[in-house]
Short mmCIF file of C-alpha atoms in Angstrom, two decimals:
data_model
loop_
_atom_site.label_atom_id
_atom_site.label_comp_id
_atom_site.label_asym_id
_atom_site.label_seq_id
_atom_site.Cartn_x
_atom_site.Cartn_y
_atom_site.Cartn_z
CA MET A 1 200.54 139.76 82.79
CA PHE A 2 199.37 142.96 81.13
CA LEU A 3 200.34 141.75 77.73
CA LEU A 4 198.61 137.88 78.39
CA ARG A 5 195.60 139.77 79.20
CA MET A 6 195.31 141.67 75.92
CA LEU A 7 196.47 138.52 73.77
CA GLN A 8 193.07 136.87 75.61
CA HIS A 9 191.01 139.74 74.79
CA LEU A 10 192.29 139.84 71.14
CA TRP A 11 191.80 136.27 71.12
CA LEU A 12 188.24 136.48 72.31
CA HIS A 13 187.44 139.53 70.08
CA LEU A 14 188.28 137.67 67.13
CA TYR A 15 187.04 134.62 67.81
CA ARG A 16 183.63 136.62 68.44
CA LEU A 17 184.40 138.28 65.11
CA PHE A 18 185.03 135.05 63.12
CA TRP A 19 181.98 133.18 64.80
CA THR A 20 179.25 136.04 64.04
CA SER A 21 180.59 136.75 60.43
CA THR A 22 180.36 132.91 59.72
CA GLN A 23 176.94 132.80 61.11
CA GLU A 24 175.78 135.60 59.12
CA THR A 25 176.69 133.81 55.48
CA ILE A 26 175.27 130.80 56.48
CA SER A 27 171.84 132.56 57.26
CA GLU A 28 172.02 134.59 54.14
CA GLU A 29 172.55 131.96 51.70
CA GLU A 30 170.43 129.58 53.43
CA MET A 31 173.04 126.77 52.83
CA LYS A 32 171.28 123.56 51.43
CA ILE A 33 172.31 119.89 50.94
CA PRO A 34 172.16 117.64 47.97
CA LEU A 35 168.71 115.45 47.83
CA ALA A 36 168.83 112.14 49.54
CA TYR A 37 168.03 108.64 48.12
CA GLU A 38 166.21 105.55 50.22
CA SER A 39 167.91 103.92 52.47
CA THR A 40 165.54 100.40 52.11
CA LEU A 41 163.14 99.63 49.36
CA PHE A 42 160.60 101.11 51.84
CA ASP A 43 161.33 104.46 52.57
CA SER A 44 160.85 106.34 49.39
CA ALA A 45 157.94 108.07 50.76
CA PRO A 46 159.47 110.01 53.86
CA VAL A 47 162.75 110.43 52.27
CA SER A 48 160.64 112.22 49.33
CA VAL A 49 158.98 114.43 51.22
CA GLU A 50 162.10 115.08 53.29
CA ASN A 51 163.60 116.37 49.55
CA GLY A 52 160.85 118.31 49.53
CA LEU A 53 161.16 120.21 52.66
CA ARG A 54 165.03 120.84 51.26
CA ILE A 55 163.91 122.34 47.86
CA LEU A 56 161.04 124.88 49.72
CA LEU A 57 162.97 125.31 52.76
CA SER A 58 166.81 126.10 54.00
CA ASP A 59 167.68 122.90 55.85
CA THR A 60 168.21 125.05 58.89
CA SER A 61 164.63 125.99 58.91
CA ILE A 62 162.83 122.69 58.72
CA PRO A 63 161.72 121.83 62.22
CA SER A 64 162.96 118.74 63.87
CA SER A 65 159.14 118.00 64.98
CA LEU A 66 158.11 117.45 61.72
CA VAL A 67 160.96 115.56 60.38
CA MET A 68 160.04 113.10 63.08
CA ARG A 69 156.39 113.52 62.19
CA ILE A 70 156.93 112.67 58.44
CA HIS A 71 158.60 109.27 59.66
CA VAL A 72 155.97 108.67 61.95
CA LEU A 73 152.98 109.10 59.77
CA LEU A 74 154.64 107.66 56.67
CA SER A 75 155.67 104.34 58.27
CA ASP A 76 152.33 102.79 59.12
CA ARG A 77 152.11 99.61 57.14
CA VAL A 78 153.72 96.61 58.68
CA LEU A 79 154.54 93.77 55.72
CA PRO A 80 154.86 89.97 56.45
CA ASP A 81 158.53 90.24 56.33
CA GLY A 82 158.54 92.77 59.21
CA SER A 83 159.72 95.61 57.05
CA VAL A 84 157.91 99.01 57.43
CA THR A 85 156.52 100.84 54.78
CA THR A 86 154.00 103.72 53.80
CA GLY A 87 150.01 102.48 53.41
CA ARG A 88 147.52 104.14 51.48
CA GLY A 89 146.31 107.36 52.78
CA ALA A 90 149.19 107.82 55.24
CA LEU A 91 149.98 111.11 52.66
CA ALA A 92 146.52 112.59 53.63
CA HIS A 93 147.36 112.39 57.60
CA LEU A 94 150.86 113.93 56.87
CA SER A 95 148.61 116.63 54.96
CA HIS A 96 146.24 117.09 57.80
CA SER A 97 149.20 117.45 60.34
CA ILE A 98 151.10 119.74 58.34
CA ASN A 99 148.17 122.16 57.89
CA GLU A 100 147.02 122.02 61.48
CA ASN A 101 151.01 122.61 63.25
CA TYR A 102 152.89 124.15 60.52
CA SER A 103 150.61 126.28 58.67
CA SER A 104 152.98 129.21 59.25
CA ILE A 105 155.64 128.23 56.86
CA LEU A 106 153.88 125.28 54.79
CA LYS A 107 150.45 124.80 53.10
CA ALA A 108 149.71 120.75 52.15
CA THR A 109 146.91 119.85 49.80
CA TYR A 110 146.40 115.61 49.04
CA LEU A 111 144.98 114.58 45.96
CA GLN A 112 143.65 111.13 45.14
CA GLY A 113 142.43 108.91 42.51
CA ARG A 114 140.76 110.83 39.86
CA GLU A 115 141.98 114.18 41.56
CA VAL A 116 145.50 113.43 40.27
CA PHE A 117 145.53 114.07 36.49
CA LEU A 118 147.24 116.05 33.96
CA GLY A 119 145.56 119.00 32.05
CA PRO A 120 143.52 122.03 32.12
CA GLY A 121 143.13 122.70 35.48
CA CYS A 122 145.86 120.43 36.86
CA LEU A 123 146.38 121.52 40.44
CA LEU A 124 150.01 119.67 40.27
CA PHE A 125 150.83 122.07 37.36
CA GLU A 126 149.73 125.18 38.93
CA ALA A 127 151.53 124.18 42.08
CA LEU A 128 155.06 123.54 40.35
CA ARG A 129 154.57 126.55 38.00
CA SER A 130 154.32 128.90 41.69
CA GLY A 131 157.18 127.26 43.25
CA GLY A 132 155.68 124.60 45.24
CA VAL A 133 156.37 120.81 44.81
CA ALA A 134 154.75 117.42 45.01
CA VAL A 135 155.57 114.20 46.67
CA GLY A 136 153.66 111.13 44.95
CA ARG A 137 153.73 107.53 43.47
CA ILE A 138 155.97 107.12 40.53
CA ARG A 139 155.63 103.52 40.66
CA GLU A 140 153.43 101.15 42.16
CA GLU A 141 155.40 100.68 45.01
CA GLY A 142 157.54 103.87 44.97
CA PHE A 143 157.42 107.49 45.95
CA GLY A 144 159.09 110.58 44.31
CA CYS A 145 159.62 114.15 44.45
CA LEU A 146 158.52 116.28 41.60
CA SER A 147 159.98 119.80 41.63
CA SER A 148 159.72 121.47 38.82
CA LEU A 149 158.21 122.12 34.91
CA THR A 150 159.15 123.77 31.68
CA ASN A 151 157.10 123.75 28.71
CA ASP A 152 158.83 120.38 27.61
CA TYR A 153 159.49 118.40 30.67
CA LEU A 154 158.59 117.56 33.91
CA TYR A 155 161.61 117.28 36.71
CA TYR A 156 161.57 115.14 39.69
CA PHE A 157 163.76 113.15 42.01
CA ASP A 158 163.51 109.46 42.14
CA PRO A 159 165.16 108.34 45.49
CA LEU A 160 165.99 104.85 44.04
CA TYR A 161 169.43 104.94 43.38
CA SER A 162 169.60 102.77 40.09
CA SER A 163 171.15 102.84 36.48
CA LEU A 164 168.07 101.68 35.01
CA LEU A 165 165.67 104.05 33.41
CA PRO A 166 162.04 103.72 32.94
CA GLU A 167 160.66 103.86 29.46
CA GLY A 168 160.25 107.52 28.44
CA VAL A 169 162.62 108.92 31.42
CA GLU A 170 165.84 110.84 31.03
CA ARG A 171 168.63 111.52 33.40
CA VAL A 172 169.49 114.53 34.98
CA GLU A 173 173.10 114.89 36.18
CA ASP A 174 173.23 118.88 36.86
CA MET A 175 170.68 119.71 39.37
CA ILE A 176 171.55 117.83 42.43
CA MET A 177 169.39 120.13 44.38
CA THR A 178 166.19 119.53 42.80
CA ALA A 179 165.78 116.82 40.48
CA ASN A 180 167.69 113.68 38.83
CA ARG A 181 165.01 112.43 36.39
CA LYS A 182 162.93 114.39 33.30
CA ILE A 183 159.91 113.13 31.44
CA ARG A 184 158.40 114.79 28.85
CA ILE A 185 154.97 116.23 28.94
CA SER A 186 153.76 115.40 25.82
CA THR A 187 154.36 111.52 26.79
CA LEU A 188 152.97 111.68 30.14
CA GLY A 189 149.34 110.59 29.14
CA GLU A 190 150.37 107.97 26.61
CA LYS A 191 150.47 105.05 29.47
CA ASP A 192 149.46 105.08 33.16
CA ARG A 193 152.68 104.54 35.16
CA VAL A 194 150.34 104.28 38.36
CA GLU A 195 146.63 102.46 38.48
CA GLU A 196 144.33 105.36 39.01
CA GLU A 197 142.79 103.63 42.36
CA LYS A 198 146.67 103.98 43.52
CA ARG A 199 147.18 107.28 42.17
CA GLU A 200 147.75 109.60 45.23
CA LEU A 201 149.57 112.94 45.61
CA LEU A 202 151.08 115.61 48.26
CA ILE A 203 151.42 118.88 47.33
CA LEU A 204 153.55 121.25 49.41
CA GLU A 205 153.95 124.97 49.18
CA ARG A 206 155.66 127.80 51.01
CA VAL A 207 153.29 130.36 52.93
#
């Protein structure tokens, strides 16, 4: 009986030691998972915002209430066939909600129309250089997550899984945690990929 109790105590001690060690390792490393692709042609906006959060925060620190709010606010437009997608201005509502309810971990900035531009004083480039991300229209009916910037390239994650690339866009295969596409900055102003009145951008920065 004494030996059995000793074995039980030993097992309990080893279990606690292993469990605590594992938890501490995961917490210290802030375990991340690769970014996600959209499951339909209509959910690129919420998927891209979630991808942005994965880049900024550890997966364990993203509030579940924020994830739910993202999908509710960005599923506000019903198409004739019954499909639900993201309407114009939904990112603005999400930006307000983040600043009102999650200001302790995130800062959100919403830009639209002429406010979305590339050049001196560009808020997008300033945010990316300071470690932020941005979600915006990369196609007329599709969103993506802009994740980083170098002197030559703008990197982003396109949630549309496709072997076809838009003109001027290059594939990225070694940055699964942040990007799968890149485009030369020098070519960004050559052709408007989204009409000015449809441009909108949600910049997210960690507090």
